[in-house]
mmCIF file of C-alpha atoms in Angstrom:
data_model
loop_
_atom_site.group_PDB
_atom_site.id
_atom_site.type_symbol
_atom_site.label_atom_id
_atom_site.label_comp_id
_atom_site.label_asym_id
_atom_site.label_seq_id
_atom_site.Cartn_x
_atom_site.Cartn_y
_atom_site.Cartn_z
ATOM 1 C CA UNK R 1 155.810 158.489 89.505
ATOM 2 C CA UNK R 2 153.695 157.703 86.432
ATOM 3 C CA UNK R 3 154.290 154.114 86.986
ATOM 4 C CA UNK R 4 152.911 154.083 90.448
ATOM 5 C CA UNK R 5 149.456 155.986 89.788
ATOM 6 C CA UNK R 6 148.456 153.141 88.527
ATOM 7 C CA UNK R 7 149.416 150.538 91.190
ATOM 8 C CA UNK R 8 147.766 152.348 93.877
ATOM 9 C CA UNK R 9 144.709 152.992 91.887
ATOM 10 C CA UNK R 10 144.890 148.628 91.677
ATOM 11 C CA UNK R 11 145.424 148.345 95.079
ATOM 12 C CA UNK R 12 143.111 151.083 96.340
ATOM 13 C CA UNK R 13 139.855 148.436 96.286
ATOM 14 C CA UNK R 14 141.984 147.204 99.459
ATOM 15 C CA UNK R 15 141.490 150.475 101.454
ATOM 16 C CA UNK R 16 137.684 150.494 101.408
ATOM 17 C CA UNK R 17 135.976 149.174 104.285
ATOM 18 C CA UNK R 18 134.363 145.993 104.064
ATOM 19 C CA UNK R 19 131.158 147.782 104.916
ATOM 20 C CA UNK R 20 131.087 148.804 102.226
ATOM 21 C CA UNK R 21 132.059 146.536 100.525
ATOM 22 C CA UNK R 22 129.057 144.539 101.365
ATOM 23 C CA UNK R 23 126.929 146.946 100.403
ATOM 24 C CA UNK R 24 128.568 147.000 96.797
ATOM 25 C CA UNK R 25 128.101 142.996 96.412
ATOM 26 C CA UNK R 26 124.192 143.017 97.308
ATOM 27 C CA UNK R 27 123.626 146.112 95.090
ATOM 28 C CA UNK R 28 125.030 144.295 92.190
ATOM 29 C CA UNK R 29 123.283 140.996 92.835
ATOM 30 C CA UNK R 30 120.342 143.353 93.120
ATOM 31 C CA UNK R 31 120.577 144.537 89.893
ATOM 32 C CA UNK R 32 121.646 140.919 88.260
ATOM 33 C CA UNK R 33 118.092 139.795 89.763
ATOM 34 C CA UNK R 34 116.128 142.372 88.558
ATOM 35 C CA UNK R 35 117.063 142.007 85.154
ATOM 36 C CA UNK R 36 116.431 138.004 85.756
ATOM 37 C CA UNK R 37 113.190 138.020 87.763
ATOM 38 C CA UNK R 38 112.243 134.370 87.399
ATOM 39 C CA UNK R 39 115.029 133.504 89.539
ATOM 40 C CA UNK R 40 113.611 135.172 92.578
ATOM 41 C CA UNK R 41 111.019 132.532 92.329
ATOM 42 C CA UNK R 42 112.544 129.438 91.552
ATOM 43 C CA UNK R 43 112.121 127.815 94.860
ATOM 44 C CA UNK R 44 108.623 129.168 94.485
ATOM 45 C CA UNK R 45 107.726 127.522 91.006
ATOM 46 C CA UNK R 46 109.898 124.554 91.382
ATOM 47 C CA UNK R 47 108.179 121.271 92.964
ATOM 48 C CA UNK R 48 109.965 119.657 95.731
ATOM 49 C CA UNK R 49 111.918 116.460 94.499
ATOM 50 C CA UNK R 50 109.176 114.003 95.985
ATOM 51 C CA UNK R 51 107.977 110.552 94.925
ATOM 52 C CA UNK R 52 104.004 110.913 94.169
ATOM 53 C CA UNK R 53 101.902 109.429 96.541
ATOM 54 C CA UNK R 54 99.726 107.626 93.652
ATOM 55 C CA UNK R 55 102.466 104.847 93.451
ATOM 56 C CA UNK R 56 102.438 104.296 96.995
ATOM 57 C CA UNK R 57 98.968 103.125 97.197
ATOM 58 C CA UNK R 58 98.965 101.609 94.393
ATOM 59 C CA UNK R 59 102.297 99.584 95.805
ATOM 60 C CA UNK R 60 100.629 98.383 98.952
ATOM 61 C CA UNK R 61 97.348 97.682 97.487
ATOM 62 C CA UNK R 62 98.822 95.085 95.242
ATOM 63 C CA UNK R 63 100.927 93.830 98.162
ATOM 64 C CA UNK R 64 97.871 93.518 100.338
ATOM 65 C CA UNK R 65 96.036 91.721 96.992
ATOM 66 C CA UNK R 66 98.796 89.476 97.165
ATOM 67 C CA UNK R 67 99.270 88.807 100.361
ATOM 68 C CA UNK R 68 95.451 87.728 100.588
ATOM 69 C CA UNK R 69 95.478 85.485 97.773
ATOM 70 C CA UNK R 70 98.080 83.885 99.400
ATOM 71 C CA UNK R 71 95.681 83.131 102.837
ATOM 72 C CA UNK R 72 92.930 81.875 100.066
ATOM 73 C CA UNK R 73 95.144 79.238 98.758
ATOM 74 C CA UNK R 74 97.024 78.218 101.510
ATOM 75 C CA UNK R 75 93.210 77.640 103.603
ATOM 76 C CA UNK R 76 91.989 76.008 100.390
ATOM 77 C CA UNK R 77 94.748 73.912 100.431
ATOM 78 C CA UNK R 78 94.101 72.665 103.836
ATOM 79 C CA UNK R 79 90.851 72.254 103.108
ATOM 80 C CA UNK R 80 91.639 69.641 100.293
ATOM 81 C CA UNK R 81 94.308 67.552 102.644
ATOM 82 C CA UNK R 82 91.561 67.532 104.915
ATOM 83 C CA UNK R 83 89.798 66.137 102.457
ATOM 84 C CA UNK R 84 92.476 63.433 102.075
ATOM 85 C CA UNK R 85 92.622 62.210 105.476
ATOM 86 C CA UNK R 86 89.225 62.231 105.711
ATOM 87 C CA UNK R 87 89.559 59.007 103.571
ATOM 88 C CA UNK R 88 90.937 57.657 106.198
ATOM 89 C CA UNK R 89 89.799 59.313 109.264
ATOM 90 C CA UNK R 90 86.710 59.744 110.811
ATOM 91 C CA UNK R 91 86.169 64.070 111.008
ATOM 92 C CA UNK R 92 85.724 64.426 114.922
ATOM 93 C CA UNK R 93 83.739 67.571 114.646
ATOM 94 C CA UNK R 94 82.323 69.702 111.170
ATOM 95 C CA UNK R 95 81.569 74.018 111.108
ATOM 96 C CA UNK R 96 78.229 73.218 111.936
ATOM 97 C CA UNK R 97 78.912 71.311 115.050
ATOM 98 C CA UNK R 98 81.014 74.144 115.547
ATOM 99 C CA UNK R 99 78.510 76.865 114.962
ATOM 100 C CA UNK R 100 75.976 75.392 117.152
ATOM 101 C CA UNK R 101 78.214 75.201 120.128
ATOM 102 C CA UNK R 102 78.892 78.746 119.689
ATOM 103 C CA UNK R 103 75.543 79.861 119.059
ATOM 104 C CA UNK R 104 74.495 77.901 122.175
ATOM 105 C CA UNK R 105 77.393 80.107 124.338
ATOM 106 C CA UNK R 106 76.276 83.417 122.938
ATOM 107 C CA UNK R 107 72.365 82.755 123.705
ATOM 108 C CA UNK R 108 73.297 81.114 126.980
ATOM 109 C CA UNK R 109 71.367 78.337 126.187
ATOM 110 C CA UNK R 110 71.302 74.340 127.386
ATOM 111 C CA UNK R 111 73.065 72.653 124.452
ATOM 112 C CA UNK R 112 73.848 68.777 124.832
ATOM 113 C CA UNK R 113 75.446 67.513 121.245
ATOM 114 C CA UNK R 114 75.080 63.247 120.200
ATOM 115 C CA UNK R 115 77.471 62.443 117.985
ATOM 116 C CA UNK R 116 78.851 58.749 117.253
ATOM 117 C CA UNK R 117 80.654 57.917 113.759
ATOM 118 C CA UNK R 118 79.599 54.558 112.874
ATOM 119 C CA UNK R 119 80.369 52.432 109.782
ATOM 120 C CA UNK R 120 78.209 52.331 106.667
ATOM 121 C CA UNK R 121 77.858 48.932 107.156
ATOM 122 C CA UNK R 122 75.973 49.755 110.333
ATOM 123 C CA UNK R 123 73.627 51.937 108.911
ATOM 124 C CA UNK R 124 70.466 50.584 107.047
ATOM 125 C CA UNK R 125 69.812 50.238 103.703
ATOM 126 C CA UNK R 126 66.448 52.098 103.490
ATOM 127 C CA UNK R 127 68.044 54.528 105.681
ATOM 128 C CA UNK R 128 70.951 55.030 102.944
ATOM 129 C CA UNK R 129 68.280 54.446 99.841
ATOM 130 C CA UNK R 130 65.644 57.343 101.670
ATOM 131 C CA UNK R 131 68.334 59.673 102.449
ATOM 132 C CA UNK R 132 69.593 59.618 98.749
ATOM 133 C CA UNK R 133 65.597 59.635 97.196
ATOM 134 C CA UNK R 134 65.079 62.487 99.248
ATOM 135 C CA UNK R 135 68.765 64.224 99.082
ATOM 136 C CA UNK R 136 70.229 63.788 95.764
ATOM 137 C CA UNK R 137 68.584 61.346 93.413
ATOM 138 C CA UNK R 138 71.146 61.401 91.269
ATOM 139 C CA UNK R 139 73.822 60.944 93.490
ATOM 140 C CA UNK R 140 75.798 57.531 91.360
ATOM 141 C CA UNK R 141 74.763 59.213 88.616
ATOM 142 C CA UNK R 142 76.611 62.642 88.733
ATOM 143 C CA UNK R 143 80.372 63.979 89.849
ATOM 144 C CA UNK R 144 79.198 66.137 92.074
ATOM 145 C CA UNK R 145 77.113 68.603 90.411
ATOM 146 C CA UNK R 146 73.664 67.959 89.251
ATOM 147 C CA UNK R 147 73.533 69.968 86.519
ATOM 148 C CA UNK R 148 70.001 68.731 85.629
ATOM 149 C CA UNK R 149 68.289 69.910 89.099
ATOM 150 C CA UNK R 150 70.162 72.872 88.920
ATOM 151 C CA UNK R 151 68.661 73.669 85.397
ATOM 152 C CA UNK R 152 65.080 73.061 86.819
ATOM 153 C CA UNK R 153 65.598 75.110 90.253
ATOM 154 C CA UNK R 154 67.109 77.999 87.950
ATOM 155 C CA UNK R 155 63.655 77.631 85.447
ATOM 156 C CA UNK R 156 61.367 77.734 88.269
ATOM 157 C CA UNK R 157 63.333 80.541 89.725
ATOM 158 C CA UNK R 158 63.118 82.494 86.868
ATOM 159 C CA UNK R 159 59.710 81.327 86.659
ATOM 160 C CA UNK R 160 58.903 83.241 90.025
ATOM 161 C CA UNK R 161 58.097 79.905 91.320
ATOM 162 C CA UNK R 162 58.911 78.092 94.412
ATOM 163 C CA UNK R 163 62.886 77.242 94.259
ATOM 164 C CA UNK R 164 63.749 74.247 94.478
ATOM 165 C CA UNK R 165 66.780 73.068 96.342
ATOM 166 C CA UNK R 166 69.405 71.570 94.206
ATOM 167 C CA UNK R 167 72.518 70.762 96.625
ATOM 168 C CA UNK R 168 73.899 67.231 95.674
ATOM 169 C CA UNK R 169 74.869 64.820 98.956
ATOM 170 C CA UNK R 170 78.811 66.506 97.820
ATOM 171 C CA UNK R 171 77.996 69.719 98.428
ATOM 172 C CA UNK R 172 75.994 69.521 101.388
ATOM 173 C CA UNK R 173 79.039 67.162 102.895
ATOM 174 C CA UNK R 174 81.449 70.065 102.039
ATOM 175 C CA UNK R 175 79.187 72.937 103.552
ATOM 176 C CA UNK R 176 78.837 70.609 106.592
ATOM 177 C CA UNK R 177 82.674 70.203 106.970
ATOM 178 C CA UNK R 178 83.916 73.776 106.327
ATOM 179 C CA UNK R 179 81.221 76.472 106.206
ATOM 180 C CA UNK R 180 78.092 75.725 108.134
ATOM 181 C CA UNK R 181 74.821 77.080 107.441
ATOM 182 C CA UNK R 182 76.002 80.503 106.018
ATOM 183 C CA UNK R 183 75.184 81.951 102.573
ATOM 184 C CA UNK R 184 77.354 83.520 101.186
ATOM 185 C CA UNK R 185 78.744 84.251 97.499
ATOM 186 C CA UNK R 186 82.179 83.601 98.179
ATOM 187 C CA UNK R 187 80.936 80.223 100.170
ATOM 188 C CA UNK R 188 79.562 79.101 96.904
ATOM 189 C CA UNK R 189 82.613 79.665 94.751
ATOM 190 C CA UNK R 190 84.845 77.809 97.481
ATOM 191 C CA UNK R 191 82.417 74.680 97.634
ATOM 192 C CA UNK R 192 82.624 74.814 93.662
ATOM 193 C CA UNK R 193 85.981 74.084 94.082
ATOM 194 C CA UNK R 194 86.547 71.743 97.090
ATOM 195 C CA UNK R 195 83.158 69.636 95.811
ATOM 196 C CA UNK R 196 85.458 68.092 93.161
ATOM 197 C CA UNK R 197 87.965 67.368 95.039
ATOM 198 C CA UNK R 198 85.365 65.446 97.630
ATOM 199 C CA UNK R 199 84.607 63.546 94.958
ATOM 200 C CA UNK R 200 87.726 62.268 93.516
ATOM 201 C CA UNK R 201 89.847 61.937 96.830
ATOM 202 C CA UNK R 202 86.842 59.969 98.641
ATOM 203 C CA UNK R 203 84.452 58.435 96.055
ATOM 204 C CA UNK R 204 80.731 57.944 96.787
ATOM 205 C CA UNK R 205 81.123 55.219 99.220
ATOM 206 C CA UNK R 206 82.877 57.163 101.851
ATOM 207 C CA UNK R 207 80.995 59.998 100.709
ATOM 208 C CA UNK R 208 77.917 58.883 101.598
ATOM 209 C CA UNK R 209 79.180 57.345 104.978
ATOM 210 C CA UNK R 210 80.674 60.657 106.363
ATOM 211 C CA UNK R 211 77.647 62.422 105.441
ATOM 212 C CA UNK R 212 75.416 59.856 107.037
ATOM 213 C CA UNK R 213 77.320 60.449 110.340
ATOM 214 C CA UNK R 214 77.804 63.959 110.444
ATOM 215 C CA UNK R 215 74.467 65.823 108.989
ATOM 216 C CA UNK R 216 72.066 67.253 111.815
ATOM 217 C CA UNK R 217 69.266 65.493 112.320
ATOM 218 C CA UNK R 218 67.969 67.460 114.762
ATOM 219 C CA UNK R 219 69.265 70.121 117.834
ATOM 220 C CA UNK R 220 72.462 69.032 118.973
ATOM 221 C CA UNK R 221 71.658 65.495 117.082
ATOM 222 C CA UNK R 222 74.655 64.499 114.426
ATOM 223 C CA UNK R 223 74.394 61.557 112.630
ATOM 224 C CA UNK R 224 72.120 58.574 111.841
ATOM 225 C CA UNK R 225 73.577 56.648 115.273
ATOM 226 C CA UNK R 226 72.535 59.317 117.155
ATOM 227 C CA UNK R 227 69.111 60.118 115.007
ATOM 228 C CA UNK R 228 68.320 56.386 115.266
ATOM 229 C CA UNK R 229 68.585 56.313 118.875
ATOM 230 C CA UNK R 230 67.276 59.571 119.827
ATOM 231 C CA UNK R 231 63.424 59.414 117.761
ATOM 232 C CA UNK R 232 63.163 55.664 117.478
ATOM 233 C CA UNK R 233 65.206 54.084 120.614
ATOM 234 C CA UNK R 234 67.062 51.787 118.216
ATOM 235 C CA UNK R 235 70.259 51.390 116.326
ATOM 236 C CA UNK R 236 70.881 52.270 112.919
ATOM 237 C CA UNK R 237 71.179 48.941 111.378
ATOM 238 C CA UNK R 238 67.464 48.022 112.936
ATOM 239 C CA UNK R 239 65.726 50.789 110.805
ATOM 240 C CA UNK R 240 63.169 50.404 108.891
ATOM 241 C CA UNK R 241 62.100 51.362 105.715
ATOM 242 C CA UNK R 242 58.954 53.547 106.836
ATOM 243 C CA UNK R 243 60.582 55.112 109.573
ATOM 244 C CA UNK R 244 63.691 56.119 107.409
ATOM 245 C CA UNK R 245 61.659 57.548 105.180
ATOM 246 C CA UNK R 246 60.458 59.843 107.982
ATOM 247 C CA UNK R 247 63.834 60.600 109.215
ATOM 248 C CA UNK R 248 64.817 61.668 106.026
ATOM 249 C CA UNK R 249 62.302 64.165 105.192
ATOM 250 C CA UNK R 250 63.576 66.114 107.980
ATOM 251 C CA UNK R 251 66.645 66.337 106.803
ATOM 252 C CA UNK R 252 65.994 69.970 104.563
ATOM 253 C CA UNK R 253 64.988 71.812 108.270
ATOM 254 C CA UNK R 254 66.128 69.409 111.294
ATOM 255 C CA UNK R 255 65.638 72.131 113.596
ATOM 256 C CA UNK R 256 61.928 72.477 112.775
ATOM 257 C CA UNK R 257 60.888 68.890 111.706
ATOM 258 C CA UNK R 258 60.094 65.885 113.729
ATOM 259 C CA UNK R 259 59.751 62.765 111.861
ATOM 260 C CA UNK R 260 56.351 62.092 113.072
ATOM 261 C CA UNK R 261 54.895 65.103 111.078
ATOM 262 C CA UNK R 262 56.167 63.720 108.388
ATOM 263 C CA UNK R 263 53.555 61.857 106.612
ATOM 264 C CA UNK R 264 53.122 63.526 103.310
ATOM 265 C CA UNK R 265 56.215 64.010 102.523
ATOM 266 C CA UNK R 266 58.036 60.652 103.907
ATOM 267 C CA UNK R 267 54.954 59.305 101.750
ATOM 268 C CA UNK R 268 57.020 60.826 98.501
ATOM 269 C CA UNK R 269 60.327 59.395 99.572
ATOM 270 C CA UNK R 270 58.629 56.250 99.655
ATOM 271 C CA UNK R 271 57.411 56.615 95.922
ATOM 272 C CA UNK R 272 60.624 57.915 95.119
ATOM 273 C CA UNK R 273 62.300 54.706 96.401
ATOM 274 C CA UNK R 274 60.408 52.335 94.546
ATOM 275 C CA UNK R 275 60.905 54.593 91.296
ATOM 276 C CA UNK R 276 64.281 53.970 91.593
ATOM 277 C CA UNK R 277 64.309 50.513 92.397
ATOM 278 C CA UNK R 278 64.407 49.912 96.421
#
């Protein structure tokens, strides 16, 4: 008898109902939490196993700065083999050709563009020698800068004088071929770096030739063919040295300027010549 008191004492957990049971187990864990009371708040406290969002941005930020520097070089890049063919090949149209057909559309106005490409052979001599007097001076002289007339235009600026224009015959090529008439900063900072390249893929001969051809010399007028025969009813190889003068000075506003206002100012590309030789 002794022996079995204690068996069924062991074995009497098995006659309570599970109810109750239950009950038992939750009163317990009641307790255990009450003396622990931080863990009722655990999922309260704790932060959710997240990445920040910080790294995120900051992830496709420099994805999207890559990604653009990538279009910069690749469109500088064509930029420069353009430049290359253009040794070889005439352009057959330039951004301000471009611009003016589409500014013609939007306004809904008459636009009728004259452009022929002509050999520097065929263009005259005190057509090339005005357009450089007036243009760029300096033009054999320099690598495509003018470092000099930018000093001076930067004095009288500072100066709170009139500026003064300092553009070589390079620059205003490059502008012509790939940017139009905009102003921009970041149009400045890509001609700074094509403007070189101009000048060592082309040279000054070629230089000068596109330009001749493809600078507006008045609306919808491109080139010195197409000047030529337009104002004076001649070709390009038949102008003279007065009336190239003329056509050069309006050369800085063609869209304002007709060569037969020009008399003061075709007057100084005419001293300007003789200073420097021609």
């Amino acid at each position: 008898m002794g022996r079995g008191i204690p068996r069924l004492a062991k074995d009497a957990r098995h006659w309570v109902p599970a109810s109750l049971r239950e009950k038992v187990t939750h009163y317990a864990q009641d307790q255990q939490a009450a003396t622990q009371p931080e863990l009722l708040f655990w999922n309260v406290t704790e932060k959710p196993d997240t990445q920040p969002e910080t790294p995120v941005r900051k992830g496709f930020l420099r994805a999207l700065v890559r990604r653009l520097a990538i279009g910069v070089v690749l469109v500088w890049s064509l930029a420069a083999l353009m430049l290359l063919a253009a040794r070889w090949i005439d352009p057959p149209t330039t951004a301000v050709h471009v611009q003016r057909r589409l500014q013609a559309w939007i306004h809904n106005t008459p636009y009728h563009e004259r452009y022929r490409f002509i050999p520097l052979s065929q263009v005259s001599p005190d057509l090339q020698h005005a357009v450089i007097a007036a243009e760029d001076s300096r033009f054999y002289q320099h690598h495509g800068f003018d470092w000099h007339e930018i000093q001076i235009a930067a004095e009288d600026d500072l100066e709170g004088g009139r500026t003064r224009g300092a553009s070589t015959i390079t620059q205003q090529l490059v502008k012509n071929l790939f940017f139009g008439t905009g102003r921009s900063v970041l149009r400045k900072g890509a001609e700074f770096t094509l403007v070189p390249v101009a000048e060592f893929v082309l040279g000054k001969r070629r230089i000068l030739e596109i330009y001749l051809n493809v600078v507006e010399w008045g609306p919808g007028i491109y080139g010195a063919e197409s000047a030529c025969r337009y104002y004076d009813g001649t070709e390009a190889r038949n102008v003279g040295r007065e009336q190239a003068a003329r056509l050069a000075a309006i050369l800085p506003a063609p869209l304002k300027r007709r060569p037969e206002r020009m008399n003061n100012y075709s007057a100084l590309i005419l001293e300007r010549m003789r200073q420097m030789g021609w």
